[in-house]
Short mmCIF file of C-alpha atoms in Angstrom, two decimals:
data_model
loop_
_atom_site.label_atom_id
_atom_site.label_comp_id
_atom_site.label_asym_id
_atom_site.label_seq_id
_atom_site.Cartn_x
_atom_site.Cartn_y
_atom_site.Cartn_z
CA MET A 1 0.00 0.00 0.00
CA LYS A 2 2.79 2.35 0.83
CA ASP A 3 4.52 1.50 -2.41
CA CYS A 4 1.53 2.67 -4.36
CA LEU A 5 1.17 5.89 -2.34
CA SER A 6 4.79 6.97 -2.48
CA SER A 7 5.89 8.51 -5.72
CA PRO A 8 8.73 6.59 -7.35
CA PRO A 9 11.97 8.55 -7.63
CA LEU A 10 13.31 9.64 -10.95
CA THR A 11 16.33 7.55 -11.81
CA VAL A 12 19.01 9.19 -13.88
CA TYR A 13 21.52 6.94 -15.55
CA PRO A 14 24.99 8.15 -16.47
CA PRO A 15 25.32 9.43 -19.99
CA ALA A 16 26.00 6.74 -22.48
CA CYS A 17 28.14 7.86 -25.33
CA ARG A 18 27.56 6.27 -28.64
CA MET A 19 29.15 6.83 -31.97
CA GLY A 20 27.06 7.58 -34.93
CA ASP A 21 27.54 9.39 -38.19
CA GLY A 22 31.21 9.91 -37.44
CA ALA A 23 30.53 11.96 -34.30
CA GLY A 24 30.13 11.05 -30.66
CA SER A 25 26.91 11.91 -28.90
CA CYS A 26 25.86 11.50 -25.29
CA ALA A 27 22.28 11.13 -24.12
CA ILE A 28 20.75 11.16 -20.64
CA VAL A 29 18.27 8.34 -20.22
CA ALA A 30 15.73 8.63 -17.41
CA SER A 31 13.77 5.74 -16.03
CA PRO A 32 10.10 5.92 -16.75
CA VAL A 33 7.87 7.16 -13.94
CA SER A 34 5.64 4.47 -12.68
CA GLN A 35 1.98 5.21 -12.86
CA PRO A 36 0.19 5.52 -9.53
CA CYS A 37 -1.80 2.59 -8.47
CA GLU A 38 -5.39 2.69 -9.29
CA GLY A 39 -7.65 3.14 -6.31
CA ALA A 40 -4.79 4.30 -4.10
CA VAL A 41 -5.64 6.44 -1.08
CA ILE A 42 -3.57 9.59 -0.39
CA GLY A 43 -2.08 9.47 3.05
CA ASP A 44 -1.62 12.20 5.66
CA ASP A 45 2.12 12.36 5.15
CA TYR A 46 1.71 13.13 1.49
CA VAL A 47 -0.89 15.78 2.26
CA ARG A 48 1.37 17.33 4.90
CA MET A 49 4.23 17.30 2.44
CA LEU A 50 2.08 19.02 -0.16
CA LEU A 51 0.87 21.59 2.36
CA HIS A 52 4.44 22.20 3.49
CA THR A 53 5.50 22.63 -0.10
CA ILE A 54 2.63 25.03 -0.70
CA ARG A 55 3.55 27.01 2.40
CA GLU A 56 7.15 27.15 1.30
CA HIS A 57 6.08 28.33 -2.12
CA ASP A 58 3.83 30.95 -0.54
CA ALA A 59 6.64 32.10 1.73
CA GLU A 60 9.01 32.29 -1.21
CA LYS A 61 6.38 34.16 -3.17
CA LEU A 62 5.84 36.61 -0.32
CA ALA A 63 9.57 37.03 0.14
CA LEU A 64 9.99 37.60 -3.57
CA ALA A 65 7.09 40.07 -3.59
CA GLN A 66 8.64 41.86 -0.60
CA ARG A 67 11.97 42.02 -2.35
CA ILE A 68 10.27 43.38 -5.44
CA GLU A 69 8.42 45.89 -3.29
CA ASP A 70 11.63 46.88 -1.56
CA CYS A 71 13.26 47.37 -4.94
CA VAL A 72 10.28 49.18 -6.43
CA LYS A 73 9.50 51.37 -3.41
CA PRO A 74 12.53 53.68 -3.82
CA GLU A 75 11.91 53.80 -7.53
CA ARG A 76 8.27 54.65 -6.89
CA ALA A 77 9.26 57.36 -4.42
CA GLU A 78 11.79 58.71 -6.90
CA THR A 79 9.12 58.61 -9.59
CA GLN A 80 6.73 60.56 -7.38
CA ARG A 81 9.44 63.10 -6.60
CA LEU A 82 10.28 63.46 -10.27
CA ARG A 83 6.61 63.88 -11.09
CA ARG A 84 6.29 66.63 -8.50
CA GLU A 85 9.40 68.30 -9.85
CA LEU A 86 8.05 67.89 -13.38
CA ALA A 87 4.77 69.54 -12.38
CA LYS A 88 6.72 72.35 -10.70
CA LYS A 89 8.92 72.75 -13.76
CA ASP A 90 5.82 72.80 -15.95
CA GLN A 91 4.41 75.61 -13.84
CA GLU A 92 7.69 77.50 -14.05
CA ILE A 93 7.83 76.93 -17.80
CA GLY A 94 4.26 78.19 -18.14
CA LYS A 95 5.12 81.29 -16.13
CA LEU A 96 8.28 81.84 -18.17
CA GLN A 97 6.31 81.44 -21.39
CA GLN A 98 3.80 84.00 -20.15
CA ASP A 99 6.61 86.37 -19.20
CA LEU A 100 8.20 85.76 -22.59
CA SER A 101 4.94 86.56 -24.35
CA GLU A 102 4.57 89.77 -22.34
CA SER A 103 8.19 90.68 -23.04
CA CYS A 104 7.71 90.02 -26.76
CA LEU A 105 4.61 92.22 -26.72
CA MET A 106 6.47 94.98 -24.89
CA LEU A 107 9.38 94.61 -27.31
CA GLN A 108 7.01 94.91 -30.26
CA GLU A 109 5.44 98.03 -28.74
CA GLU A 110 8.87 99.55 -28.06
CA ARG A 111 9.95 98.71 -31.61
CA GLU A 112 6.88 100.41 -33.04
CA ARG A 113 7.46 103.39 -30.76
CA ALA A 114 11.12 103.56 -31.86
CA ASN A 115 10.09 103.42 -35.52
CA ARG A 116 7.54 106.16 -34.91
CA LEU A 117 10.11 108.32 -33.14
CA LEU A 118 12.60 107.68 -35.93
CA HIS A 119 10.04 108.80 -38.50
CA GLU A 120 9.22 111.90 -36.46
CA ASN A 121 12.94 112.61 -36.07
CA THR A 122 13.41 112.31 -39.82
CA VAL A 123 10.51 114.69 -40.45
CA LEU A 124 11.83 117.16 -37.86
CA HIS A 125 15.31 116.94 -39.38
CA ALA A 126 13.89 117.74 -42.81
CA GLN A 127 11.88 120.62 -41.35
CA ALA A 128 14.99 121.88 -39.57
CA GLY A 129 16.85 121.85 -42.90
CA ASP A 130 14.03 123.80 -44.53
CA ASP A 131 13.97 126.24 -41.62
CA ARG A 132 17.73 126.75 -41.87
CA ALA A 133 17.44 127.44 -45.60
CA ARG A 134 14.56 129.86 -44.97
CA ILE A 135 16.51 131.63 -42.22
CA ALA A 136 19.57 131.92 -44.48
CA SER A 137 17.37 133.39 -47.23
CA LEU A 138 15.85 135.86 -44.79
CA LEU A 139 19.30 136.85 -43.56
CA ARG A 140 20.43 137.48 -47.14
CA LEU A 141 17.34 139.57 -47.79
CA ARG A 142 17.98 141.52 -44.59
CA GLN A 143 21.58 142.16 -45.57
CA GLN A 144 20.45 143.26 -49.01
CA ALA A 145 17.83 145.51 -47.43
CA LYS A 146 20.47 147.04 -45.16
CA ALA A 147 22.91 147.46 -48.05
CA ALA A 148 20.33 149.16 -50.33
CA PRO A 149 19.77 152.29 -48.13
CA ALA A 150 23.51 152.64 -47.59
CA ALA A 151 24.10 152.52 -51.35
CA ALA A 152 21.26 154.97 -51.93
CA SER A 153 22.59 157.36 -49.26
CA SER A 154 26.09 157.15 -50.69
CA GLU A 155 24.69 157.82 -54.15
CA GLU A 156 22.73 160.78 -52.81
CA ASP A 157 25.83 162.07 -51.05
CA ALA A 158 27.78 161.75 -54.28
CA ASN A 159 25.03 163.56 -56.17
CA ALA A 160 24.93 166.30 -53.51
CA ASP A 161 28.69 166.70 -53.70
CA GLY A 162 28.45 166.92 -57.46
CA ARG A 163 25.75 169.56 -57.22
CA GLN A 164 27.74 171.55 -54.67
CA GLN A 165 30.80 171.40 -56.87
CA ARG A 166 28.80 172.58 -59.88
CA GLN A 167 27.25 175.36 -57.85
CA GLY A 168 30.71 176.45 -56.65
CA ARG A 169 32.00 176.56 -60.19
CA ASP A 170 28.98 178.55 -61.29
CA ARG A 171 29.53 181.08 -58.49
CA LYS A 172 33.19 181.46 -59.45
CA GLN A 173 32.30 182.02 -63.08
CA SER A 174 29.66 184.63 -62.23
CA SER A 175 32.01 186.60 -59.88
CA THR A 176 34.89 186.87 -62.50
CA PRO A 177 34.81 190.44 -64.43
CA VAL A 178 34.76 190.78 -68.20
CA ALA A 179 38.02 191.73 -69.97
CA GLY A 180 36.63 195.08 -71.42
CA GLN A 181 35.19 196.23 -68.14
CA SER A 182 38.14 195.38 -66.05
CA GLY A 183 40.30 198.38 -67.42
CA PHE A 184 37.87 201.11 -66.39
CA GLY A 185 37.33 199.82 -62.99
CA SER A 186 40.94 199.19 -62.18
CA PRO A 187 43.00 201.55 -59.98
CA PHE A 188 45.40 202.30 -62.80
CA HIS A 189 42.57 203.68 -64.85
CA ARG A 190 41.42 205.91 -61.99
CA LYS A 191 44.96 207.21 -61.48
CA SER A 192 45.42 208.03 -65.15
CA SER A 193 42.13 209.88 -65.22
CA LYS A 194 43.15 211.98 -62.25
CA SER A 195 46.46 212.93 -63.90
CA SER A 196 44.69 213.94 -67.09
CA ASN A 197 42.34 216.12 -65.14
CA SER A 198 45.23 217.83 -63.43
CA PHE A 199 46.90 218.50 -66.68
CA GLY A 200 43.77 219.89 -68.16
CA GLY A 201 43.17 222.25 -65.28
CA GLY A 202 46.59 223.72 -65.55
CA GLY A 203 46.12 224.59 -69.22
CA ARG A 204 43.07 226.69 -68.40
#
């Protein structure tokens, strides 16, 4: 009865080497397992052995699961930490992207303002050039206006001098005696007339 209940051991024979096809080959031959006896009753020892084996397997499984948990737990904690850091970095990236968008908008506004100021500066520079040309023209006109009265006064002075000179010459010509009248009016003529009168009186 016990022979039927106990499982026959597996018999392993030493490898038998045989030659075939020019090469040696070794094969392990195991004895066939005897079939259990029909109508055999499983005993308590066999059940206890199976239960012990199951408990050992469960213990090994629990130990293996604990080892896996011990190995996975730090990785899980690291994963959680990395996820928290990733969420924090995502928030920081979102904030930086928002700041970048605002900075780009401000830069665009400043660029438009700079272009507008450059255009206004160009217009003002052109107006300043026109104003300088207008001022230079006005200064030339003012100088010409100042020079015209001076030239007119100098011309009038020259004309007045010419008239005075002509008037002086005319006065000199009018005050000079005629050649026929100058002998009678001269002192020599008066003296000769007196001497002739004296001679005439003495003859009477």
